[in-house]
């Protein structure tokens, strides 16, 4: 296998691993906050349905954490095996955030174990709720620290480059690089948003399948309210991300928007196709790109004509950007419609067709997460460390990467199917109606 093939298979394997891991990582970041909010609402309202929500979500969460550990370990392994030149160059810089990410995970895992073990051991539920705080903090900071590594790859700083080596390293300066604020905020907010829509999708599905229990209705309303809040937050952070790109990675913004020539009053290009370098069938929003880039409808936005051809990202990232934005806007509108219609007691929110749309919200939110990460990673090309090391120079020259790709693909297939089967059996054998009845008998109260 030549170096060209090794680079190709290394990129495919890394993309496969990240695409699979991001599913469990997103759930791992967002679900703890959902559990904490559900339990807090249950305590505040003295409503056992929300307490039960937290309890059942926590059980399923443990399964996703276990799979996330395996795929997260695979990423660390592949960094060294597939990208040894990058690790040799930048390993000393990214070591601190990688260590902090591991510490945050163990911090989360310890308190998660305590939380699960101490169910029904506190007469005062508020004490049990306090244990969830470090779980949610640890989960979120795992995302913060691993995203800092990615941010450094997009905006490297905090060192001197001498004879192809990074010296005089300042780890804190490297961590707090220009890309860090928007990337970290966007990753965390979208994890919360996606987790909310995934849980809402499950609740809507159970209602469609005939379980018309108020438990599922409360779960649906709570998660879609949270989904609305975090989707609005994501949109606001996305605006700041556009301004970051215009300042620090203008070639990425120009490629994403098919903005070929530098000009003022730049229009935002949505959808369309490229035909011999000509944009066709697109929707162009006047002045919107100038607003996104600089907050000024008359501002000049750099085009691809300002950059060497071999430093321009692949132009298909435009489709990834469109997909991400379209789904985000659609889910914001869907959740806003549901919350408003529920408050107004409009009956269409209980119809089958509308609930099927709500069911689709979870998979669509996860698809938007995938598109966002593909956009982030492909949009940095041809660099693995922007402006310093190209992807082709960072990869291994091993002839066994294709075999590794097949083995890891098999592993991810087993893990994916296995986690779905385990989660399905876990909740099928213990339906909410039965659990509510059991807890009613234990507590001598009425949870129906």
Short mmCIF file of C-alpha atoms in Angstrom, two decimals:
data_model
loop_
_atom_site.label_atom_id
_atom_site.label_comp_id
_atom_site.label_asym_id
_atom_site.label_seq_id
_atom_site.Cartn_x
_atom_site.Cartn_y
_atom_site.Cartn_z
CA UNK A 1 0.00 0.00 0.00
CA UNK A 2 1.44 3.35 -1.05
CA UNK A 3 1.26 6.47 1.05
CA UNK A 4 -1.64 7.77 -1.03
CA UNK A 5 -3.71 4.68 -0.24
CA UNK A 6 -2.66 4.80 3.43
CA UNK A 7 -3.82 8.43 3.66
CA UNK A 8 -7.13 7.53 2.00
CA UNK A 9 -7.88 4.57 4.27
CA UNK A 10 -6.69 6.49 7.34
CA UNK A 11 -9.13 9.28 6.57
CA UNK A 12 -11.97 6.81 5.94
CA UNK A 13 -11.31 4.94 9.19
CA UNK A 14 -11.04 8.17 11.20
CA UNK A 15 -14.27 9.45 9.65
CA UNK A 16 -16.02 6.16 10.40
CA UNK A 17 -14.84 6.18 14.02
CA UNK A 18 -15.78 9.80 14.64
CA UNK A 19 -19.15 9.37 12.92
CA UNK A 20 -20.00 6.38 15.10
CA UNK A 21 -18.55 7.82 18.29
CA UNK A 22 -20.33 11.16 17.92
CA UNK A 23 -23.70 9.43 18.36
CA UNK A 24 -22.78 8.12 21.80
CA UNK A 25 -20.69 11.16 22.71
CA UNK A 26 -23.58 13.52 21.97
CA UNK A 27 -25.95 11.44 24.09
CA UNK A 28 -23.26 11.18 26.76
CA UNK A 29 -22.97 14.96 27.00
CA UNK A 30 -26.65 15.86 26.78
CA UNK A 31 -28.55 13.16 28.63
CA UNK A 32 -27.10 13.87 32.13
CA UNK A 33 -28.47 17.41 31.96
CA UNK A 34 -31.87 16.06 30.84
CA UNK A 35 -31.86 13.61 33.77
CA UNK A 36 -30.98 16.37 36.21
CA UNK A 37 -33.69 18.71 34.89
CA UNK A 38 -36.34 15.95 34.99
CA UNK A 39 -35.49 15.08 38.58
CA UNK A 40 -35.43 18.76 39.58
CA UNK A 41 -38.87 19.32 37.99
CA UNK A 42 -40.18 16.22 39.76
CA UNK A 43 -38.98 17.49 43.13
CA UNK A 44 -40.25 21.01 42.51
CA UNK A 45 -43.69 19.86 41.38
CA UNK A 46 -43.79 16.86 43.74
CA UNK A 47 -44.52 14.76 40.64
CA UNK A 48 -43.27 11.19 40.63
CA UNK A 49 -43.62 10.93 36.85
CA UNK A 50 -40.64 13.24 36.36
CA UNK A 51 -38.65 11.38 39.02
CA UNK A 52 -39.38 8.18 37.11
CA UNK A 53 -38.31 9.88 33.89
CA UNK A 54 -34.92 10.59 35.42
CA UNK A 55 -34.66 7.04 36.72
CA UNK A 56 -35.44 5.35 33.41
CA UNK A 57 -33.29 7.74 31.35
CA UNK A 58 -30.38 7.04 33.71
CA UNK A 59 -30.67 3.29 33.10
CA UNK A 60 -30.49 3.69 29.35
CA UNK A 61 -27.71 6.24 29.66
CA UNK A 62 -25.40 3.68 31.27
CA UNK A 63 -25.52 1.52 28.12
CA UNK A 64 -24.56 4.42 25.86
CA UNK A 65 -21.72 5.37 28.22
CA UNK A 66 -20.29 1.86 27.95
CA UNK A 67 -20.26 1.97 24.15
CA UNK A 68 -18.90 5.52 24.18
CA UNK A 69 -15.95 4.38 26.26
CA UNK A 70 -15.03 1.77 23.64
CA UNK A 71 -15.30 4.16 20.70
CA UNK A 72 -13.52 6.94 22.59
CA UNK A 73 -10.64 4.55 23.31
CA UNK A 74 -10.56 3.67 19.62
CA UNK A 75 -10.13 7.34 18.71
CA UNK A 76 -7.15 7.67 21.06
CA UNK A 77 -5.63 4.53 19.61
CA UNK A 78 -6.13 5.67 16.03
CA UNK A 79 -4.57 9.07 16.67
CA UNK A 80 -1.28 7.33 17.38
CA UNK A 81 -1.56 4.55 14.79
CA UNK A 82 -3.01 6.45 11.85
CA UNK A 83 -1.57 9.92 12.40
CA UNK A 84 1.85 9.33 13.99
CA UNK A 85 3.50 12.37 12.39
CA UNK A 86 0.81 14.66 13.75
CA UNK A 87 1.18 13.18 17.23
CA UNK A 88 4.95 13.53 17.04
CA UNK A 89 4.59 17.19 16.10
CA UNK A 90 1.69 18.26 18.32
CA UNK A 91 1.42 15.54 20.97
CA UNK A 92 3.00 17.71 23.66
CA UNK A 93 0.48 20.47 22.97
CA UNK A 94 -2.72 18.40 22.99
CA UNK A 95 -1.63 16.15 25.88
CA UNK A 96 -3.08 18.46 28.55
CA UNK A 97 -6.65 18.74 27.15
CA UNK A 98 -6.65 15.00 26.39
CA UNK A 99 -5.66 14.26 29.98
CA UNK A 100 -8.30 16.68 31.28
CA UNK A 101 -10.93 15.00 29.11
CA UNK A 102 -10.05 11.65 30.67
CA UNK A 103 -10.18 13.18 34.16
CA UNK A 104 -13.61 14.72 33.43
CA UNK A 105 -14.93 11.36 32.26
CA UNK A 106 -13.77 9.53 35.40
CA UNK A 107 -15.19 12.36 37.52
CA UNK A 108 -18.54 11.85 35.78
CA UNK A 109 -18.40 8.04 36.01
CA UNK A 110 -17.70 8.00 39.75
CA UNK A 111 -20.68 10.17 40.59
CA UNK A 112 -22.89 8.39 38.05
CA UNK A 113 -22.21 5.13 39.88
CA UNK A 114 -23.05 6.76 43.21
CA UNK A 115 -26.23 8.27 41.73
CA UNK A 116 -27.45 4.92 40.39
CA UNK A 117 -26.58 3.03 43.58
CA UNK A 118 -28.35 5.48 45.89
CA UNK A 119 -31.82 5.44 44.32
CA UNK A 120 -34.46 5.33 47.10
CA UNK A 121 -31.75 5.66 49.78
CA UNK A 122 -32.48 9.32 50.47
CA UNK A 123 -35.66 10.43 52.17
CA UNK A 124 -34.89 13.92 50.89
CA UNK A 125 -34.72 13.67 47.08
CA UNK A 126 -32.86 16.98 46.91
CA UNK A 127 -29.74 15.26 48.30
CA UNK A 128 -29.95 12.66 45.56
CA UNK A 129 -30.33 15.44 42.98
CA UNK A 130 -27.07 17.04 44.18
CA UNK A 131 -25.16 13.92 43.08
CA UNK A 132 -26.28 14.60 39.50
CA UNK A 133 -24.56 17.98 39.38
CA UNK A 134 -21.00 16.57 39.08
CA UNK A 135 -22.31 14.00 36.59
CA UNK A 136 -23.64 16.74 34.31
CA UNK A 137 -20.53 18.89 34.83
CA UNK A 138 -18.18 15.99 34.08
CA UNK A 139 -20.12 15.04 30.94
CA UNK A 140 -20.09 18.59 29.62
CA UNK A 141 -16.43 19.17 30.38
CA UNK A 142 -15.50 15.95 28.59
CA UNK A 143 -16.91 17.63 25.49
CA UNK A 144 -15.18 20.91 26.33
CA UNK A 145 -11.70 19.43 26.57
CA UNK A 146 -11.91 17.15 23.53
CA UNK A 147 -13.32 20.03 21.48
CA UNK A 148 -10.39 22.18 22.58
CA UNK A 149 -8.11 19.68 20.80
CA UNK A 150 -10.16 20.11 17.62
CA UNK A 151 -10.15 23.88 18.03
CA UNK A 152 -6.34 23.86 18.30
CA UNK A 153 -6.15 21.95 15.01
CA UNK A 154 -8.15 24.76 13.39
CA UNK A 155 -6.36 27.69 15.05
CA UNK A 156 -2.96 26.50 16.32
CA UNK A 157 -1.10 28.84 18.69
CA UNK A 158 0.88 28.77 21.93
CA UNK A 159 4.26 27.62 20.56
CA UNK A 160 7.18 28.55 18.34
CA UNK A 161 7.76 26.63 15.12
CA UNK A 162 11.50 26.06 14.64
CA UNK A 163 12.92 23.64 12.06
CA UNK A 164 9.60 21.83 11.77
CA UNK A 165 9.24 21.34 15.54
CA UNK A 166 6.94 22.97 18.08
CA UNK A 167 9.00 24.43 20.93
CA UNK A 168 8.44 26.89 23.80
CA UNK A 169 4.96 25.43 24.23
CA UNK A 170 2.42 27.29 26.35
CA UNK A 171 -0.38 24.71 26.86
CA UNK A 172 -2.91 27.19 28.24
CA UNK A 173 -2.40 29.61 25.34
CA UNK A 174 -2.76 26.68 22.96
CA UNK A 175 -5.99 25.59 24.65
CA UNK A 176 -7.55 29.05 24.67
CA UNK A 177 -7.13 29.64 20.97
CA UNK A 178 -9.48 31.79 18.82
CA UNK A 179 -11.53 28.78 17.68
CA UNK A 180 -12.17 27.52 21.21
CA UNK A 181 -15.08 29.71 22.41
CA UNK A 182 -17.39 29.19 19.43
CA UNK A 183 -16.48 25.53 18.87
CA UNK A 184 -16.93 24.53 22.51
CA UNK A 185 -20.18 26.47 22.88
CA UNK A 186 -21.57 25.04 19.64
CA UNK A 187 -20.67 21.43 20.48
CA UNK A 188 -22.14 21.58 24.00
CA UNK A 189 -25.34 23.40 22.94
CA UNK A 190 -25.99 21.03 20.04
CA UNK A 191 -25.42 18.02 22.31
CA UNK A 192 -28.09 19.33 24.69
CA UNK A 193 -30.40 20.12 21.79
CA UNK A 194 -29.96 16.74 20.10
CA UNK A 195 -30.41 14.78 23.33
CA UNK A 196 -33.67 16.62 23.98
CA UNK A 197 -35.00 15.79 20.50
CA UNK A 198 -33.91 12.15 20.75
CA UNK A 199 -35.81 11.75 24.05
CA UNK A 200 -38.80 13.58 22.56
CA UNK A 201 -38.70 11.21 19.60
CA UNK A 202 -38.87 8.21 21.93
CA UNK A 203 -41.81 9.69 23.88
CA UNK A 204 -43.71 10.48 20.67
CA UNK A 205 -43.08 6.95 19.39
CA UNK A 206 -44.47 5.39 22.59
CA UNK A 207 -47.60 7.55 22.26
CA UNK A 208 -47.99 6.43 18.65
CA UNK A 209 -47.70 2.79 19.69
CA UNK A 210 -50.69 3.05 21.97
CA UNK A 211 -49.11 3.84 25.33
CA UNK A 212 -51.22 6.92 25.96
CA UNK A 213 -49.95 7.31 29.51
CA UNK A 214 -49.55 10.83 30.89
CA UNK A 215 -45.92 9.91 31.67
CA UNK A 216 -45.06 10.00 27.95
CA UNK A 217 -47.01 13.23 27.41
CA UNK A 218 -45.06 14.92 30.19
CA UNK A 219 -41.80 13.57 28.77
CA UNK A 220 -42.67 14.89 25.30
CA UNK A 221 -43.61 18.36 26.51
CA UNK A 222 -40.57 18.70 28.77
CA UNK A 223 -38.04 17.55 26.15
CA UNK A 224 -39.47 19.68 23.36
CA UNK A 225 -39.38 22.76 25.59
CA UNK A 226 -35.72 22.01 26.27
CA UNK A 227 -35.16 21.30 22.58
CA UNK A 228 -36.59 24.72 21.71
CA UNK A 229 -34.37 26.50 24.24
CA UNK A 230 -31.18 24.81 23.08
CA UNK A 231 -32.00 25.08 19.38
CA UNK A 232 -32.33 28.85 19.79
CA UNK A 233 -29.02 28.87 21.68
CA UNK A 234 -27.45 26.85 18.86
CA UNK A 235 -28.64 29.34 16.26
CA UNK A 236 -27.18 32.28 18.19
CA UNK A 237 -23.84 30.48 18.64
CA UNK A 238 -23.93 29.54 14.95
CA UNK A 239 -24.01 33.24 14.10
CA UNK A 240 -20.87 33.80 16.20
CA UNK A 241 -19.28 30.80 14.46
CA UNK A 242 -19.85 32.44 11.09
CA UNK A 243 -18.06 35.56 12.28
CA UNK A 244 -15.18 33.46 13.60
CA UNK A 245 -14.80 31.77 10.22
CA UNK A 246 -14.83 35.10 8.40
CA UNK A 247 -11.99 36.32 10.62
CA UNK A 248 -9.80 33.23 11.04
CA UNK A 249 -10.82 30.65 8.39
CA UNK A 250 -12.28 32.70 5.53
CA UNK A 251 -11.47 30.01 2.96
CA UNK A 252 -13.78 27.59 4.81
CA UNK A 253 -16.65 30.07 4.90
CA UNK A 254 -16.15 30.91 1.22
CA UNK A 255 -16.14 27.22 0.23
CA UNK A 256 -19.23 26.51 2.31
CA UNK A 257 -21.09 29.39 0.64
CA UNK A 258 -19.70 28.91 -2.89
CA UNK A 259 -18.47 32.48 -2.60
CA UNK A 260 -15.96 32.55 -5.44
CA UNK A 261 -15.18 36.24 -5.75
CA UNK A 262 -14.42 38.79 -3.05
CA UNK A 263 -17.22 41.34 -2.93
CA UNK A 264 -19.30 43.62 -0.77
CA UNK A 265 -23.04 43.15 -0.15
CA UNK A 266 -22.47 39.39 -0.35
CA UNK A 267 -25.48 37.09 -0.71
CA UNK A 268 -25.94 33.86 1.24
CA UNK A 269 -26.22 30.88 -1.10
CA UNK A 270 -28.53 28.07 0.02
CA UNK A 271 -28.95 24.78 -1.84
CA UNK A 272 -28.29 24.66 -5.58
CA UNK A 273 -25.74 22.68 -7.58
CA UNK A 274 -22.39 23.41 -9.18
CA UNK A 275 -22.24 22.99 -12.95
CA UNK A 276 -18.76 23.68 -14.40
CA UNK A 277 -18.09 26.22 -11.68
CA UNK A 278 -21.48 27.91 -12.12
CA UNK A 279 -24.03 27.89 -9.30
CA UNK A 280 -27.49 26.82 -10.48
CA UNK A 281 -30.92 26.46 -8.82
CA UNK A 282 -29.70 28.08 -5.59
CA UNK A 283 -31.63 30.38 -3.28
CA UNK A 284 -29.65 33.57 -2.77
CA UNK A 285 -30.47 35.76 0.20
CA UNK A 286 -29.19 39.30 -0.49
CA UNK A 287 -26.70 40.78 1.99
CA UNK A 288 -27.08 37.78 4.33
CA UNK A 289 -23.49 36.49 3.95
CA UNK A 290 -22.09 39.92 4.76
CA UNK A 291 -24.31 40.00 7.85
CA UNK A 292 -23.26 36.48 8.88
CA UNK A 293 -19.58 37.24 8.36
CA UNK A 294 -19.32 40.78 9.74
CA UNK A 295 -22.71 41.86 11.08
CA UNK A 296 -22.86 44.51 8.35
CA UNK A 297 -24.96 44.02 5.18
CA UNK A 298 -22.50 46.08 3.15
CA UNK A 299 -19.26 44.47 4.41
CA UNK A 300 -16.75 42.86 2.09
CA UNK A 301 -16.47 39.06 2.31
CA UNK A 302 -13.37 37.29 1.03
CA UNK A 303 -13.95 34.87 -1.83
CA UNK A 304 -12.06 31.78 -2.96
CA UNK A 305 -10.16 33.95 -5.44
CA UNK A 306 -8.02 35.11 -2.50
CA UNK A 307 -6.58 31.66 -1.73
CA UNK A 308 -4.25 29.22 -3.49
CA UNK A 309 -6.17 26.48 -5.23
CA UNK A 310 -4.42 23.75 -3.23
CA UNK A 311 -5.59 25.34 0.05
CA UNK A 312 -9.28 25.52 -0.83
CA UNK A 313 -11.49 23.02 1.08
CA UNK A 314 -13.65 20.59 -0.92
CA UNK A 315 -16.65 22.48 -2.25
CA UNK A 316 -19.12 19.74 -1.29
CA UNK A 317 -19.04 21.08 2.26
CA UNK A 318 -21.72 23.49 0.97
CA UNK A 319 -24.21 20.60 1.05
CA UNK A 320 -23.19 19.66 4.59
CA UNK A 321 -23.66 23.26 5.72
CA UNK A 322 -27.09 23.43 4.06
CA UNK A 323 -28.16 20.14 5.65
CA UNK A 324 -27.05 21.22 9.11
CA UNK A 325 -28.72 24.63 8.91
CA UNK A 326 -31.94 23.32 7.34
CA UNK A 327 -32.45 20.67 10.00
CA UNK A 328 -31.61 23.12 12.78
CA UNK A 329 -34.13 25.69 11.58
CA UNK A 330 -36.78 23.01 11.01
CA UNK A 331 -36.41 21.56 14.50
CA UNK A 332 -36.54 25.03 16.05
CA UNK A 333 -39.79 25.70 14.23
CA UNK A 334 -41.21 22.26 15.05
CA UNK A 335 -40.52 22.51 18.77
CA UNK A 336 -41.84 26.10 18.90
CA UNK A 337 -45.02 25.01 17.12
CA UNK A 338 -45.53 22.08 19.50
CA UNK A 339 -44.96 24.10 22.67
CA UNK A 340 -47.21 26.96 21.54
CA UNK A 341 -49.94 24.63 20.26
CA UNK A 342 -49.89 22.63 23.49
CA UNK A 343 -50.26 25.79 25.57
CA UNK A 344 -53.19 26.80 23.32
CA UNK A 345 -54.60 23.24 23.52
CA UNK A 346 -54.78 22.78 19.78
CA UNK A 347 -55.74 19.21 19.02
CA UNK A 348 -53.54 18.62 15.96
CA UNK A 349 -50.49 18.03 18.20
CA UNK A 350 -52.11 14.73 19.24
CA UNK A 351 -52.70 13.47 15.71
CA UNK A 352 -50.72 10.57 14.32
CA UNK A 353 -49.23 12.51 11.42
CA UNK A 354 -47.85 15.21 13.70
CA UNK A 355 -46.45 12.71 16.17
CA UNK A 356 -44.67 10.93 13.31
CA UNK A 357 -43.01 14.26 12.49
CA UNK A 358 -41.94 14.51 16.14
CA UNK A 359 -40.53 10.97 15.95
CA UNK A 360 -38.44 12.04 12.96
CA UNK A 361 -37.00 14.92 15.00
CA UNK A 362 -34.57 12.71 16.94
CA UNK A 363 -32.91 11.04 13.91
CA UNK A 364 -32.83 14.37 12.06
CA UNK A 365 -31.12 16.09 15.00
CA UNK A 366 -28.48 13.34 15.04
CA UNK A 367 -28.05 13.68 11.27
CA UNK A 368 -27.45 17.41 11.76
CA UNK A 369 -24.76 16.59 14.35
CA UNK A 370 -23.08 14.27 11.85
CA UNK A 371 -23.27 16.85 9.07
CA UNK A 372 -21.85 19.47 11.39
CA UNK A 373 -18.82 17.36 12.28
CA UNK A 374 -18.21 16.37 8.66
CA UNK A 375 -18.40 20.05 7.76
CA UNK A 376 -15.95 20.97 10.54
CA UNK A 377 -13.41 18.30 9.64
CA UNK A 378 -13.60 18.36 5.84
CA UNK A 379 -13.72 22.15 5.89
CA UNK A 380 -10.26 22.24 7.50
CA UNK A 381 -8.71 20.31 4.61
CA UNK A 382 -6.08 20.09 3.26
CA UNK A 383 -4.69 20.73 6.75
CA UNK A 384 -4.59 18.48 9.78
CA UNK A 385 -2.97 21.37 11.70
CA UNK A 386 -4.05 24.47 9.83
CA UNK A 387 -1.21 26.29 8.13
CA UNK A 388 1.45 23.97 9.58
CA UNK A 389 0.92 20.32 8.64
CA UNK A 390 -1.08 18.88 5.77
CA UNK A 391 -3.20 15.77 6.19
CA UNK A 392 -1.10 13.75 3.74
CA UNK A 393 2.04 14.53 5.73
CA UNK A 394 0.47 13.48 9.04
CA UNK A 395 -0.67 10.00 8.05
CA UNK A 396 0.94 6.63 8.53
CA UNK A 397 2.64 4.77 5.68
CA UNK A 398 1.53 1.37 7.00
CA UNK A 399 0.14 -1.13 4.52
CA UNK A 400 -2.39 -2.53 6.98
CA UNK A 401 -4.84 0.36 7.30
CA UNK A 402 -7.40 -1.30 4.99
CA UNK A 403 -7.42 -4.34 7.28
CA UNK A 404 -7.85 -2.06 10.32
CA UNK A 405 -10.77 -0.40 8.57
CA UNK A 406 -12.53 -3.73 8.08
CA UNK A 407 -11.92 -4.82 11.68
CA UNK A 408 -13.11 -1.58 13.24
CA UNK A 409 -16.15 -1.47 10.94
CA UNK A 410 -17.08 -4.92 12.23
CA UNK A 411 -16.58 -3.79 15.81
CA UNK A 412 -18.81 -0.73 15.35
CA UNK A 413 -21.50 -2.84 13.69
CA UNK A 414 -21.53 -5.23 16.67
CA UNK A 415 -21.56 -2.37 19.19
CA UNK A 416 -24.32 -0.49 17.37
CA UNK A 417 -26.62 -3.50 17.01
CA UNK A 418 -25.79 -4.72 20.51
CA UNK A 419 -26.60 -1.41 22.19
CA UNK A 420 -29.94 -1.14 20.36
CA UNK A 421 -30.90 -4.71 21.29
CA UNK A 422 -29.95 -4.25 24.95
CA UNK A 423 -31.81 -0.93 25.27
CA UNK A 424 -34.90 -2.33 23.54
CA UNK A 425 -35.04 -5.39 25.77
CA UNK A 426 -34.35 -3.35 28.90
CA UNK A 427 -37.40 -1.15 28.41
CA UNK A 428 -39.63 -3.74 26.73
CA UNK A 429 -39.34 -6.07 29.74
CA UNK A 430 -39.95 -3.19 32.13
CA UNK A 431 -42.67 -0.97 30.61
CA UNK A 432 -43.43 2.30 32.32
CA UNK A 433 -46.97 1.20 33.22
CA UNK A 434 -45.64 -1.78 35.16
CA UNK A 435 -42.96 0.28 36.88
CA UNK A 436 -45.47 2.92 37.91
CA UNK A 437 -47.71 0.21 39.35
CA UNK A 438 -44.81 -1.37 41.24
CA UNK A 439 -43.74 1.98 42.70
CA UNK A 440 -47.35 2.77 43.62
CA UNK A 441 -47.51 -0.43 45.64
CA UNK A 442 -44.14 0.26 47.27
CA UNK A 443 -45.02 3.83 48.23
CA UNK A 444 -48.72 3.33 48.85
CA UNK A 445 -49.53 6.32 46.68
CA UNK A 446 -51.14 7.08 43.36
CA UNK A 447 -48.73 7.67 40.47
CA UNK A 448 -51.26 7.25 37.68
#
